[in-house]
């Protein structure tokens, strides 16, 4: 490995993630450092990113060294152990660190994952995945809603509070919010395993499932992509509470619903361009009136 590789800040990260060129990898394997980093790498993969206070750990090691000041050979040994331990711990935490993407109310975000898979994140949503080893361990966590266009390769798994969605290469949409869960397959196939692993379903194109009150229902759709990507939310016989939840995600409002039956079903749509227009198209047809709080226009009371 030449001097250029030694001072390249991205070199080790690219090596860990399997993205070195053939020439770079061949040159690296000829160095003495390769064997040492290979050992450290294997040890780091065994770590589960514990909450380790490195400074405290170092102080404890130094304290041990001070107790052995009259034994020079032991001091040298402890220094070696301390240095090796700190390197392994630091690398372990670094290699197990996560990358997080968030969206706020009314925001969408386009994401390209390390393997080229694409994610479109809907409003008030979050995904998280490991920074390294992605190509061999394609797993991420989702809170909220996202549309996935997955490149072929190793298993691709999306973890949600309701269960896990597994695919090889396909296009699908997941909506995992507080009150409900929806999964729609647009291309290829996906498998859903619920949190307790008591139920498993395979979805083909146009298939969907919806979880409401712990009950899994199958659905059908003929869209080529989710409506929300085009800034429109469409509902077919959906409880009003789920519609309100989506209004909250898109416009950052809160609803007071004490005097309204939010389990009534709703069929219709609203666009994401205007809160007033969205309220008119969803609430008025159901005979529900609304008013904004004087001191906080983000709180809406339904009557």
mmCIF file of N, CA and C in Angstrom, residues 31-157:
data_model
loop_
_atom_site.group_PDB
_atom_site.id
_atom_site.type_symbol
_atom_site.label_atom_id
_atom_site.label_comp_id
_atom_site.label_asym_id
_atom_site.label_seq_id
_atom_site.Cartn_x
_atom_site.Cartn_y
_atom_site.Cartn_z
ATOM 1 N N UNK A 31 0.879 -5.552 2.658
ATOM 2 C CA UNK A 31 1.458 -4.790 3.758
ATOM 3 C C UNK A 31 1.324 -5.540 5.082
ATOM 4 N N UNK A 32 2.180 -5.168 6.058
ATOM 5 C CA UNK A 32 2.099 -5.741 7.398
ATOM 6 C C UNK A 32 0.825 -5.281 8.108
ATOM 7 N N UNK A 33 0.368 -4.101 7.777
ATOM 8 C CA UNK A 33 -0.816 -3.547 8.442
ATOM 9 C C UNK A 33 -2.075 -4.335 8.116
ATOM 10 N N UNK A 34 -2.097 -5.020 6.970
ATOM 11 C CA UNK A 34 -3.313 -5.723 6.549
ATOM 12 C C UNK A 34 -3.729 -6.776 7.571
ATOM 13 N N UNK A 35 -2.776 -7.584 8.020
ATOM 14 C CA UNK A 35 -3.100 -8.646 8.978
ATOM 15 C C UNK A 35 -3.614 -8.064 10.289
ATOM 16 N N UNK A 36 -2.995 -6.973 10.747
ATOM 17 C CA UNK A 36 -3.408 -6.354 12.004
ATOM 18 C C UNK A 36 -4.824 -5.789 11.902
ATOM 19 N N UNK A 37 -5.114 -5.070 10.807
ATOM 20 C CA UNK A 37 -6.443 -4.497 10.643
ATOM 21 C C UNK A 37 -7.496 -5.583 10.420
ATOM 22 N N UNK A 38 -7.098 -6.713 9.808
ATOM 23 C CA UNK A 38 -8.047 -7.807 9.615
ATOM 24 C C UNK A 38 -8.486 -8.376 10.951
ATOM 25 N N UNK A 39 -7.545 -8.500 11.879
ATOM 26 C CA UNK A 39 -7.872 -9.005 13.212
ATOM 27 C C UNK A 39 -8.785 -8.027 13.940
ATOM 28 N N UNK A 40 -8.431 -6.749 13.890
ATOM 29 C CA UNK A 40 -9.249 -5.726 14.550
ATOM 30 C C UNK A 40 -10.656 -5.684 13.941
ATOM 31 N N UNK A 41 -10.729 -5.820 12.628
ATOM 32 C CA UNK A 41 -12.014 -5.793 11.951
ATOM 33 C C UNK A 41 -12.916 -6.930 12.416
ATOM 34 N N UNK A 42 -12.349 -8.137 12.532
ATOM 35 C CA UNK A 42 -13.137 -9.285 12.986
ATOM 36 C C UNK A 42 -13.628 -9.075 14.409
ATOM 37 N N UNK A 43 -12.779 -8.526 15.261
ATOM 38 C CA UNK A 43 -13.192 -8.266 16.646
ATOM 39 C C UNK A 43 -14.274 -7.196 16.699
ATOM 40 N N UNK A 44 -14.148 -6.180 15.857
ATOM 41 C CA UNK A 44 -15.102 -5.076 15.878
ATOM 42 C C UNK A 44 -16.492 -5.537 15.459
ATOM 43 N N UNK A 45 -16.564 -6.504 14.523
ATOM 44 C CA UNK A 45 -17.860 -6.984 14.058
ATOM 45 C C UNK A 45 -18.636 -7.721 15.137
ATOM 46 N N UNK A 46 -17.935 -8.204 16.158
ATOM 47 C CA UNK A 46 -18.593 -8.916 17.240
ATOM 48 C C UNK A 46 -19.223 -7.982 18.249
ATOM 49 N N UNK A 47 -18.858 -6.703 18.183
ATOM 50 C CA UNK A 47 -19.380 -5.744 19.157
ATOM 51 C C UNK A 47 -20.781 -5.323 18.773
ATOM 52 N N UNK A 48 -21.629 -5.034 19.756
ATOM 53 C CA UNK A 48 -23.016 -4.636 19.545
ATOM 54 C C UNK A 48 -23.237 -3.164 19.852
ATOM 55 N N UNK A 49 -22.241 -2.360 19.645
ATOM 56 C CA UNK A 49 -22.330 -0.923 19.912
ATOM 57 C C UNK A 49 -22.796 -0.627 21.331
ATOM 58 N N UNK A 50 -22.093 -1.165 22.366
ATOM 59 C CA UNK A 50 -22.509 -0.884 23.737
ATOM 60 C C UNK A 50 -22.224 0.556 24.089
ATOM 61 N N UNK A 51 -22.864 1.036 25.149
ATOM 62 C CA UNK A 51 -22.614 2.392 25.627
ATOM 63 C C UNK A 51 -21.342 2.373 26.465
ATOM 64 N N UNK A 52 -20.212 2.614 25.839
ATOM 65 C CA UNK A 52 -18.914 2.523 26.505
ATOM 66 C C UNK A 52 -18.334 3.908 26.673
ATOM 67 N N UNK A 53 -17.924 4.229 27.889
ATOM 68 C CA UNK A 53 -17.245 5.486 28.167
ATOM 69 C C UNK A 53 -15.755 5.242 27.991
ATOM 70 N N UNK A 54 -15.254 5.626 26.826
ATOM 71 C CA UNK A 54 -13.864 5.334 26.500
ATOM 72 C C UNK A 54 -12.911 6.033 27.462
ATOM 73 N N UNK A 55 -13.210 7.275 27.818
ATOM 74 C CA UNK A 55 -12.339 8.009 28.731
ATOM 75 C C UNK A 55 -12.252 7.316 30.082
ATOM 76 N N UNK A 56 -13.376 6.849 30.597
ATOM 77 C CA UNK A 56 -13.370 6.134 31.875
ATOM 78 C C UNK A 56 -12.577 4.845 31.770
ATOM 79 N N UNK A 57 -12.780 4.125 30.655
ATOM 80 C CA UNK A 57 -12.041 2.883 30.461
ATOM 81 C C UNK A 57 -10.538 3.132 30.433
ATOM 82 N N UNK A 58 -10.132 4.212 29.770
ATOM 83 C CA UNK A 58 -8.722 4.549 29.687
ATOM 84 C C UNK A 58 -8.163 4.894 31.067
ATOM 85 N N UNK A 59 -8.940 5.661 31.870
ATOM 86 C CA UNK A 59 -8.496 6.000 33.220
ATOM 87 C C UNK A 59 -8.294 4.749 34.069
ATOM 88 N N UNK A 60 -9.179 3.770 33.915
ATOM 89 C CA UNK A 60 -9.048 2.536 34.679
ATOM 90 C C UNK A 60 -7.783 1.778 34.291
ATOM 91 N N UNK A 61 -7.495 1.781 32.992
ATOM 92 C CA UNK A 61 -6.274 1.111 32.544
ATOM 93 C C UNK A 61 -5.041 1.831 33.069
ATOM 94 N N UNK A 62 -5.040 3.186 33.012
ATOM 95 C CA UNK A 62 -3.901 3.955 33.515
ATOM 96 C C UNK A 62 -3.721 3.760 35.014
ATOM 97 N N UNK A 63 -4.834 3.662 35.730
ATOM 98 C CA UNK A 63 -4.763 3.422 37.168
ATOM 99 C C UNK A 63 -4.088 2.099 37.455
ATOM 100 N N UNK A 64 -4.401 1.111 36.651
ATOM 101 C CA UNK A 64 -3.778 -0.202 36.813
ATOM 102 C C UNK A 64 -2.285 -0.119 36.532
ATOM 103 N N UNK A 65 -1.939 0.683 35.553
ATOM 104 C CA UNK A 65 -0.527 0.853 35.214
ATOM 105 C C UNK A 65 0.229 1.477 36.382
ATOM 106 N N UNK A 66 -0.365 2.510 36.987
ATOM 107 C CA UNK A 66 0.287 3.201 38.109
ATOM 108 C C UNK A 66 0.523 2.266 39.288
ATOM 109 N N UNK A 67 -0.352 1.319 39.488
ATOM 110 C CA UNK A 67 -0.171 0.344 40.569
ATOM 111 C C UNK A 67 1.016 -0.568 40.315
ATOM 112 N N UNK A 68 1.407 -0.650 39.055
ATOM 113 C CA UNK A 68 2.502 -1.547 38.695
ATOM 114 C C UNK A 68 3.758 -0.782 38.272
ATOM 115 N N UNK A 69 3.949 0.412 38.825
ATOM 116 C CA UNK A 69 5.065 1.254 38.382
ATOM 117 C C UNK A 69 6.429 0.622 38.638
ATOM 118 N N UNK A 70 6.546 -0.235 39.630
ATOM 119 C CA UNK A 70 7.826 -0.852 39.953
ATOM 120 C C UNK A 70 8.109 -2.071 39.096
ATOM 121 N N UNK A 71 7.241 -2.366 38.166
ATOM 122 C CA UNK A 71 7.430 -3.508 37.297
ATOM 123 C C UNK A 71 7.396 -3.041 35.856
ATOM 124 N N UNK A 72 8.536 -2.609 35.318
ATOM 125 C CA UNK A 72 8.607 -2.025 33.983
ATOM 126 C C UNK A 72 8.000 -2.906 32.892
ATOM 127 N N UNK A 73 8.218 -4.205 32.944
ATOM 128 C CA UNK A 73 7.713 -5.078 31.898
ATOM 129 C C UNK A 73 6.183 -5.112 31.922
ATOM 130 N N UNK A 74 5.635 -5.087 33.128
ATOM 131 C CA UNK A 74 4.189 -5.100 33.242
ATOM 132 C C UNK A 74 3.603 -3.795 32.714
ATOM 133 N N UNK A 75 4.305 -2.675 33.008
ATOM 134 C CA UNK A 75 3.848 -1.373 32.513
ATOM 135 C C UNK A 75 3.770 -1.383 30.992
ATOM 136 N N UNK A 76 4.792 -1.885 30.336
ATOM 137 C CA UNK A 76 4.788 -1.930 28.881
ATOM 138 C C UNK A 76 3.647 -2.793 28.371
ATOM 139 N N UNK A 77 3.409 -3.900 29.089
ATOM 140 C CA UNK A 77 2.321 -4.778 28.667
ATOM 141 C C UNK A 77 0.983 -4.072 28.781
ATOM 142 N N UNK A 78 0.774 -3.352 29.912
ATOM 143 C CA UNK A 78 -0.501 -2.655 30.108
ATOM 144 C C UNK A 78 -0.687 -1.540 29.082
ATOM 145 N N UNK A 79 0.382 -0.855 28.744
ATOM 146 C CA UNK A 79 0.276 0.165 27.704
ATOM 147 C C UNK A 79 -0.148 -0.455 26.377
ATOM 148 N N UNK A 80 0.403 -1.614 26.058
ATOM 149 C CA UNK A 80 0.047 -2.288 24.815
ATOM 150 C C UNK A 80 -1.416 -2.714 24.836
ATOM 151 N N UNK A 81 -1.842 -3.277 25.984
ATOM 152 C CA UNK A 81 -3.229 -3.711 26.107
ATOM 153 C C UNK A 81 -4.174 -2.519 26.007
ATOM 154 N N UNK A 82 -3.799 -1.424 26.697
ATOM 155 C CA UNK A 82 -4.650 -0.228 26.683
ATOM 156 C C UNK A 82 -4.813 0.305 25.271
ATOM 157 N N UNK A 83 -3.704 0.401 24.546
ATOM 158 C CA UNK A 83 -3.757 0.927 23.182
ATOM 159 C C UNK A 83 -4.607 0.040 22.286
ATOM 160 N N UNK A 84 -4.399 -1.292 22.414
ATOM 161 C CA UNK A 84 -5.155 -2.216 21.570
ATOM 162 C C UNK A 84 -6.636 -2.178 21.909
ATOM 163 N N UNK A 85 -6.946 -2.113 23.211
ATOM 164 C CA UNK A 85 -8.344 -2.110 23.634
ATOM 165 C C UNK A 85 -9.065 -0.871 23.132
ATOM 166 N N UNK A 86 -8.401 0.281 23.250
ATOM 167 C CA UNK A 86 -9.030 1.527 22.824
ATOM 168 C C UNK A 86 -9.244 1.520 21.317
ATOM 169 N N UNK A 87 -8.305 0.988 20.566
ATOM 170 C CA UNK A 87 -8.460 0.915 19.117
ATOM 171 C C UNK A 87 -9.638 0.027 18.745
ATOM 172 N N UNK A 88 -9.712 -1.166 19.377
ATOM 173 C CA UNK A 88 -10.794 -2.095 19.055
ATOM 174 C C UNK A 88 -12.152 -1.518 19.437
ATOM 175 N N UNK A 89 -12.239 -0.939 20.660
ATOM 176 C CA UNK A 89 -13.507 -0.361 21.120
ATOM 177 C C UNK A 89 -13.940 0.784 20.213
ATOM 178 N N UNK A 90 -12.980 1.659 19.892
ATOM 179 C CA UNK A 90 -13.309 2.814 19.053
ATOM 180 C C UNK A 90 -13.758 2.379 17.668
ATOM 181 N N UNK A 91 -13.025 1.425 17.082
ATOM 182 C CA UNK A 91 -13.401 0.945 15.762
ATOM 183 C C UNK A 91 -14.735 0.213 15.803
ATOM 184 N N UNK A 92 -14.956 -0.547 16.899
ATOM 185 C CA UNK A 92 -16.222 -1.259 17.019
ATOM 186 C C UNK A 92 -17.393 -0.323 17.044
ATOM 187 N N UNK A 93 -17.295 0.748 17.840
ATOM 188 C CA UNK A 93 -18.372 1.737 17.909
ATOM 189 C C UNK A 93 -18.529 2.434 16.563
ATOM 190 N N UNK A 94 -17.399 2.751 15.923
ATOM 191 C CA UNK A 94 -17.443 3.449 14.636
ATOM 192 C C UNK A 94 -18.086 2.579 13.560
ATOM 193 N N UNK A 95 -17.651 1.307 13.462
ATOM 194 C CA UNK A 95 -18.160 0.429 12.421
ATOM 195 C C UNK A 95 -19.623 0.057 12.644
ATOM 196 N N UNK A 96 -20.091 0.108 13.900
ATOM 197 C CA UNK A 96 -21.476 -0.221 14.199
ATOM 198 C C UNK A 96 -22.363 1.023 14.282
ATOM 199 N N UNK A 97 -21.819 2.173 13.950
ATOM 200 C CA UNK A 97 -22.605 3.404 14.006
ATOM 201 C C UNK A 97 -23.665 3.394 12.904
ATOM 202 N N UNK A 98 -24.689 4.217 13.076
ATOM 203 C CA UNK A 98 -25.832 4.224 12.167
ATOM 204 C C UNK A 98 -25.954 5.541 11.418
ATOM 205 N N UNK A 99 -26.596 5.459 10.268
ATOM 206 C CA UNK A 99 -26.938 6.616 9.467
ATOM 207 C C UNK A 99 -28.443 6.803 9.542
ATOM 208 N N UNK A 100 -28.901 8.025 9.858
ATOM 209 C CA UNK A 100 -30.321 8.288 10.044
ATOM 210 C C UNK A 100 -30.794 9.390 9.112
ATOM 211 N N UNK A 101 -31.972 9.195 8.523
ATOM 212 C CA UNK A 101 -32.609 10.211 7.688
ATOM 213 C C UNK A 101 -33.980 10.517 8.285
ATOM 214 N N UNK A 102 -34.313 11.803 8.409
ATOM 215 C CA UNK A 102 -35.586 12.237 8.971
ATOM 216 C C UNK A 102 -36.283 13.207 8.037
ATOM 217 N N UNK A 103 -37.610 13.196 8.078
ATOM 218 C CA UNK A 103 -38.385 14.237 7.424
ATOM 219 C C UNK A 103 -39.304 14.877 8.457
ATOM 220 N N UNK A 104 -39.596 16.151 8.266
ATOM 221 C CA UNK A 104 -40.501 16.863 9.162
ATOM 222 C C UNK A 104 -41.889 16.882 8.531
ATOM 223 N N UNK A 105 -42.801 17.637 9.133
ATOM 224 C CA UNK A 105 -44.168 17.718 8.629
ATOM 225 C C UNK A 105 -44.184 18.283 7.207
ATOM 226 N N UNK A 106 -44.900 17.608 6.327
ATOM 227 C CA UNK A 106 -45.068 18.080 4.957
ATOM 228 C C UNK A 106 -43.837 17.957 4.076
ATOM 229 N N UNK A 107 -42.820 17.245 4.522
ATOM 230 C CA UNK A 107 -41.567 17.146 3.767
ATOM 231 C C UNK A 107 -41.395 15.752 3.192
ATOM 232 N N UNK A 108 -40.805 15.662 2.003
ATOM 233 C CA UNK A 108 -40.399 14.398 1.409
ATOM 234 C C UNK A 108 -38.893 14.416 1.189
ATOM 235 N N UNK A 109 -38.281 13.228 1.184
ATOM 236 C CA UNK A 109 -36.828 13.144 1.023
ATOM 237 C C UNK A 109 -36.483 11.940 0.159
ATOM 238 N N UNK A 110 -35.671 12.162 -0.897
ATOM 239 C CA UNK A 110 -35.185 11.083 -1.757
ATOM 240 C C UNK A 110 -33.817 10.627 -1.259
ATOM 241 N N UNK A 111 -33.647 9.323 -1.083
ATOM 242 C CA UNK A 111 -32.417 8.758 -0.511
ATOM 243 C C UNK A 111 -31.902 7.656 -1.423
ATOM 244 N N UNK A 112 -30.593 7.621 -1.648
ATOM 245 C CA UNK A 112 -29.957 6.524 -2.367
ATOM 246 C C UNK A 112 -29.073 5.775 -1.370
ATOM 247 N N UNK A 113 -29.356 4.499 -1.151
ATOM 248 C CA UNK A 113 -28.605 3.690 -0.198
ATOM 249 C C UNK A 113 -27.283 3.235 -0.825
ATOM 250 N N UNK A 114 -26.345 2.731 -0.020
ATOM 251 C CA UNK A 114 -25.013 2.379 -0.542
ATOM 252 C C UNK A 114 -25.021 1.379 -1.692
ATOM 253 N N UNK A 115 -26.050 0.512 -1.778
ATOM 254 C CA UNK A 115 -26.093 -0.481 -2.850
ATOM 255 C C UNK A 115 -26.819 0.036 -4.092
ATOM 256 N N UNK A 116 -27.267 1.283 -4.056
ATOM 257 C CA UNK A 116 -27.988 1.853 -5.186
ATOM 258 C C UNK A 116 -29.494 1.783 -5.043
ATOM 259 N N UNK A 117 -29.999 1.094 -4.011
ATOM 260 C CA UNK A 117 -31.440 1.061 -3.761
ATOM 261 C C UNK A 117 -31.922 2.467 -3.435
ATOM 262 N N UNK A 118 -33.164 2.766 -3.839
ATOM 263 C CA UNK A 118 -33.707 4.115 -3.660
ATOM 264 C C UNK A 118 -34.866 4.093 -2.663
ATOM 265 N N UNK A 119 -34.922 5.118 -1.841
ATOM 266 C CA UNK A 119 -36.001 5.267 -0.868
ATOM 267 C C UNK A 119 -36.573 6.671 -0.984
ATOM 268 N N UNK A 120 -37.895 6.760 -1.076
ATOM 269 C CA UNK A 120 -38.585 8.047 -1.030
ATOM 270 C C UNK A 120 -39.300 8.102 0.308
ATOM 271 N N UNK A 121 -38.872 9.010 1.177
ATOM 272 C CA UNK A 121 -39.390 9.091 2.537
ATOM 273 C C UNK A 121 -40.519 10.107 2.607
ATOM 274 N N UNK A 122 -41.664 9.681 3.130
ATOM 275 C CA UNK A 122 -42.816 10.562 3.250
ATOM 276 C C UNK A 122 -42.667 11.467 4.466
ATOM 277 N N UNK A 123 -43.648 12.341 4.669
ATOM 278 C CA UNK A 123 -43.590 13.331 5.750
ATOM 279 C C UNK A 123 -43.568 12.676 7.131
ATOM 280 N N UNK A 124 -42.886 13.356 8.072
ATOM 281 C CA UNK A 124 -42.823 12.929 9.462
ATOM 282 C C UNK A 124 -42.412 11.464 9.575
ATOM 283 N N UNK A 125 -41.321 11.101 8.915
ATOM 284 C CA UNK A 125 -40.866 9.714 8.867
ATOM 285 C C UNK A 125 -39.362 9.635 9.109
ATOM 286 N N UNK A 126 -38.882 8.401 9.333
ATOM 287 C CA UNK A 126 -37.472 8.216 9.686
ATOM 288 C C UNK A 126 -37.013 6.828 9.274
ATOM 289 N N UNK A 127 -35.809 6.745 8.685
ATOM 290 C CA UNK A 127 -35.165 5.453 8.458
ATOM 291 C C UNK A 127 -33.754 5.502 9.045
ATOM 292 N N UNK A 128 -33.277 4.338 9.437
ATOM 293 C CA UNK A 128 -31.960 4.230 10.063
ATOM 294 C C UNK A 128 -31.302 2.931 9.614
ATOM 295 N N UNK A 129 -29.999 2.986 9.256
ATOM 296 C CA UNK A 129 -29.279 1.778 8.869
ATOM 297 C C UNK A 129 -27.812 1.893 9.270
ATOM 298 N N UNK A 130 -27.121 0.754 9.331
ATOM 299 C CA UNK A 130 -25.712 0.736 9.660
ATOM 300 C C UNK A 130 -24.908 1.412 8.547
ATOM 301 N N UNK A 131 -23.847 2.117 8.947
ATOM 302 C CA UNK A 131 -23.004 2.800 7.956
ATOM 303 C C UNK A 131 -22.167 1.813 7.152
ATOM 304 N N UNK A 132 -21.724 0.724 7.795
ATOM 305 C CA UNK A 132 -20.803 -0.212 7.154
ATOM 306 C C UNK A 132 -21.431 -1.597 7.001
ATOM 307 N N UNK A 133 -20.820 -2.436 6.175
ATOM 308 C CA UNK A 133 -21.271 -3.800 5.898
ATOM 309 C C UNK A 133 -22.651 -3.823 5.237
ATOM 310 N N UNK A 134 -23.044 -2.741 4.596
ATOM 311 C CA UNK A 134 -24.393 -2.651 4.052
ATOM 312 C C UNK A 134 -24.657 -3.687 2.969
ATOM 313 N N UNK A 135 -23.684 -3.921 2.062
ATOM 314 C CA UNK A 135 -23.926 -4.812 0.934
ATOM 315 C C UNK A 135 -24.153 -6.252 1.367
ATOM 316 N N UNK A 136 -23.642 -6.640 2.533
ATOM 317 C CA UNK A 136 -23.833 -8.000 3.020
ATOM 318 C C UNK A 136 -24.885 -8.094 4.114
ATOM 319 N N UNK A 137 -25.402 -6.957 4.566
ATOM 320 C CA UNK A 137 -26.409 -6.953 5.631
ATOM 321 C C UNK A 137 -27.355 -5.779 5.414
ATOM 322 N N UNK A 138 -28.232 -5.920 4.420
ATOM 323 C CA UNK A 138 -29.101 -4.816 4.021
ATOM 324 C C UNK A 138 -30.348 -4.779 4.916
ATOM 325 N N UNK A 139 -30.200 -4.170 6.069
ATOM 326 C CA UNK A 139 -31.316 -4.020 6.995
ATOM 327 C C UNK A 139 -31.449 -2.558 7.403
ATOM 328 N N UNK A 140 -32.670 -2.119 7.571
ATOM 329 C CA UNK A 140 -32.903 -0.760 8.074
ATOM 330 C C UNK A 140 -34.186 -0.732 8.896
ATOM 331 N N UNK A 141 -34.325 0.319 9.684
ATOM 332 C CA UNK A 141 -35.507 0.513 10.514
ATOM 333 C C UNK A 141 -36.329 1.665 9.934
ATOM 334 N N UNK A 142 -37.642 1.509 9.948
ATOM 335 C CA UNK A 142 -38.539 2.538 9.422
ATOM 336 C C UNK A 142 -39.575 2.930 10.463
ATOM 337 N N UNK A 143 -39.726 4.234 10.620
ATOM 338 C CA UNK A 143 -40.844 4.793 11.365
ATOM 339 C C UNK A 143 -41.544 5.785 10.437
ATOM 340 N N UNK A 144 -42.810 5.560 10.159
ATOM 341 C CA UNK A 144 -43.522 6.437 9.238
ATOM 342 C C UNK A 144 -43.805 5.732 7.929
ATOM 343 N N UNK A 145 -43.579 6.414 6.806
ATOM 344 C CA UNK A 145 -43.929 5.855 5.498
ATOM 345 C C UNK A 145 -42.806 6.078 4.501
ATOM 346 N N UNK A 146 -42.563 5.060 3.664
ATOM 347 C CA UNK A 146 -41.514 5.170 2.645
ATOM 348 C C UNK A 146 -41.823 4.246 1.482
ATOM 349 N N UNK A 147 -41.374 4.669 0.296
ATOM 350 C CA UNK A 147 -41.488 3.876 -0.921
ATOM 351 C C UNK A 147 -40.090 3.393 -1.293
ATOM 352 N N UNK A 148 -39.955 2.085 -1.559
ATOM 353 C CA UNK A 148 -38.649 1.474 -1.799
ATOM 354 C C UNK A 148 -38.550 0.939 -3.220
ATOM 355 N N UNK A 149 -37.409 1.208 -3.849
ATOM 356 C CA UNK A 149 -37.055 0.633 -5.145
ATOM 357 C C UNK A 149 -35.713 -0.076 -4.918
ATOM 358 N N UNK A 150 -35.770 -1.393 -4.690
ATOM 359 C CA UNK A 150 -34.622 -2.144 -4.180
ATOM 360 C C UNK A 150 -33.828 -2.794 -5.301
ATOM 361 N N UNK A 151 -32.508 -2.605 -5.257
ATOM 362 C CA UNK A 151 -31.608 -3.274 -6.189
ATOM 363 C C UNK A 151 -31.476 -4.750 -5.796
ATOM 364 N N UNK A 152 -31.287 -5.619 -6.785
ATOM 365 C CA UNK A 152 -31.117 -7.039 -6.500
ATOM 366 C C UNK A 152 -29.807 -7.269 -5.746
ATOM 367 N N UNK A 153 -29.793 -8.300 -4.913
ATOM 368 C CA UNK A 153 -28.605 -8.600 -4.116
ATOM 369 C C UNK A 153 -28.991 -9.452 -2.931
ATOM 370 N N UNK A 154 -28.269 -9.277 -1.825
ATOM 371 C CA UNK A 154 -28.592 -10.008 -0.603
ATOM 372 C C UNK A 154 -29.965 -9.584 -0.101
ATOM 373 N N UNK A 155 -30.524 -10.368 0.828
ATOM 374 C CA UNK A 155 -31.838 -10.037 1.383
ATOM 375 C C UNK A 155 -31.875 -8.594 1.865
ATOM 376 N N UNK A 156 -32.974 -7.937 1.601
ATOM 377 C CA UNK A 156 -33.221 -6.551 2.011
ATOM 378 C C UNK A 156 -34.370 -6.599 3.008
ATOM 379 N N UNK A 157 -34.130 -6.138 4.247
ATOM 380 C CA UNK A 157 -35.127 -6.264 5.312
ATOM 381 C C UNK A 157 -35.436 -4.889 5.901
#
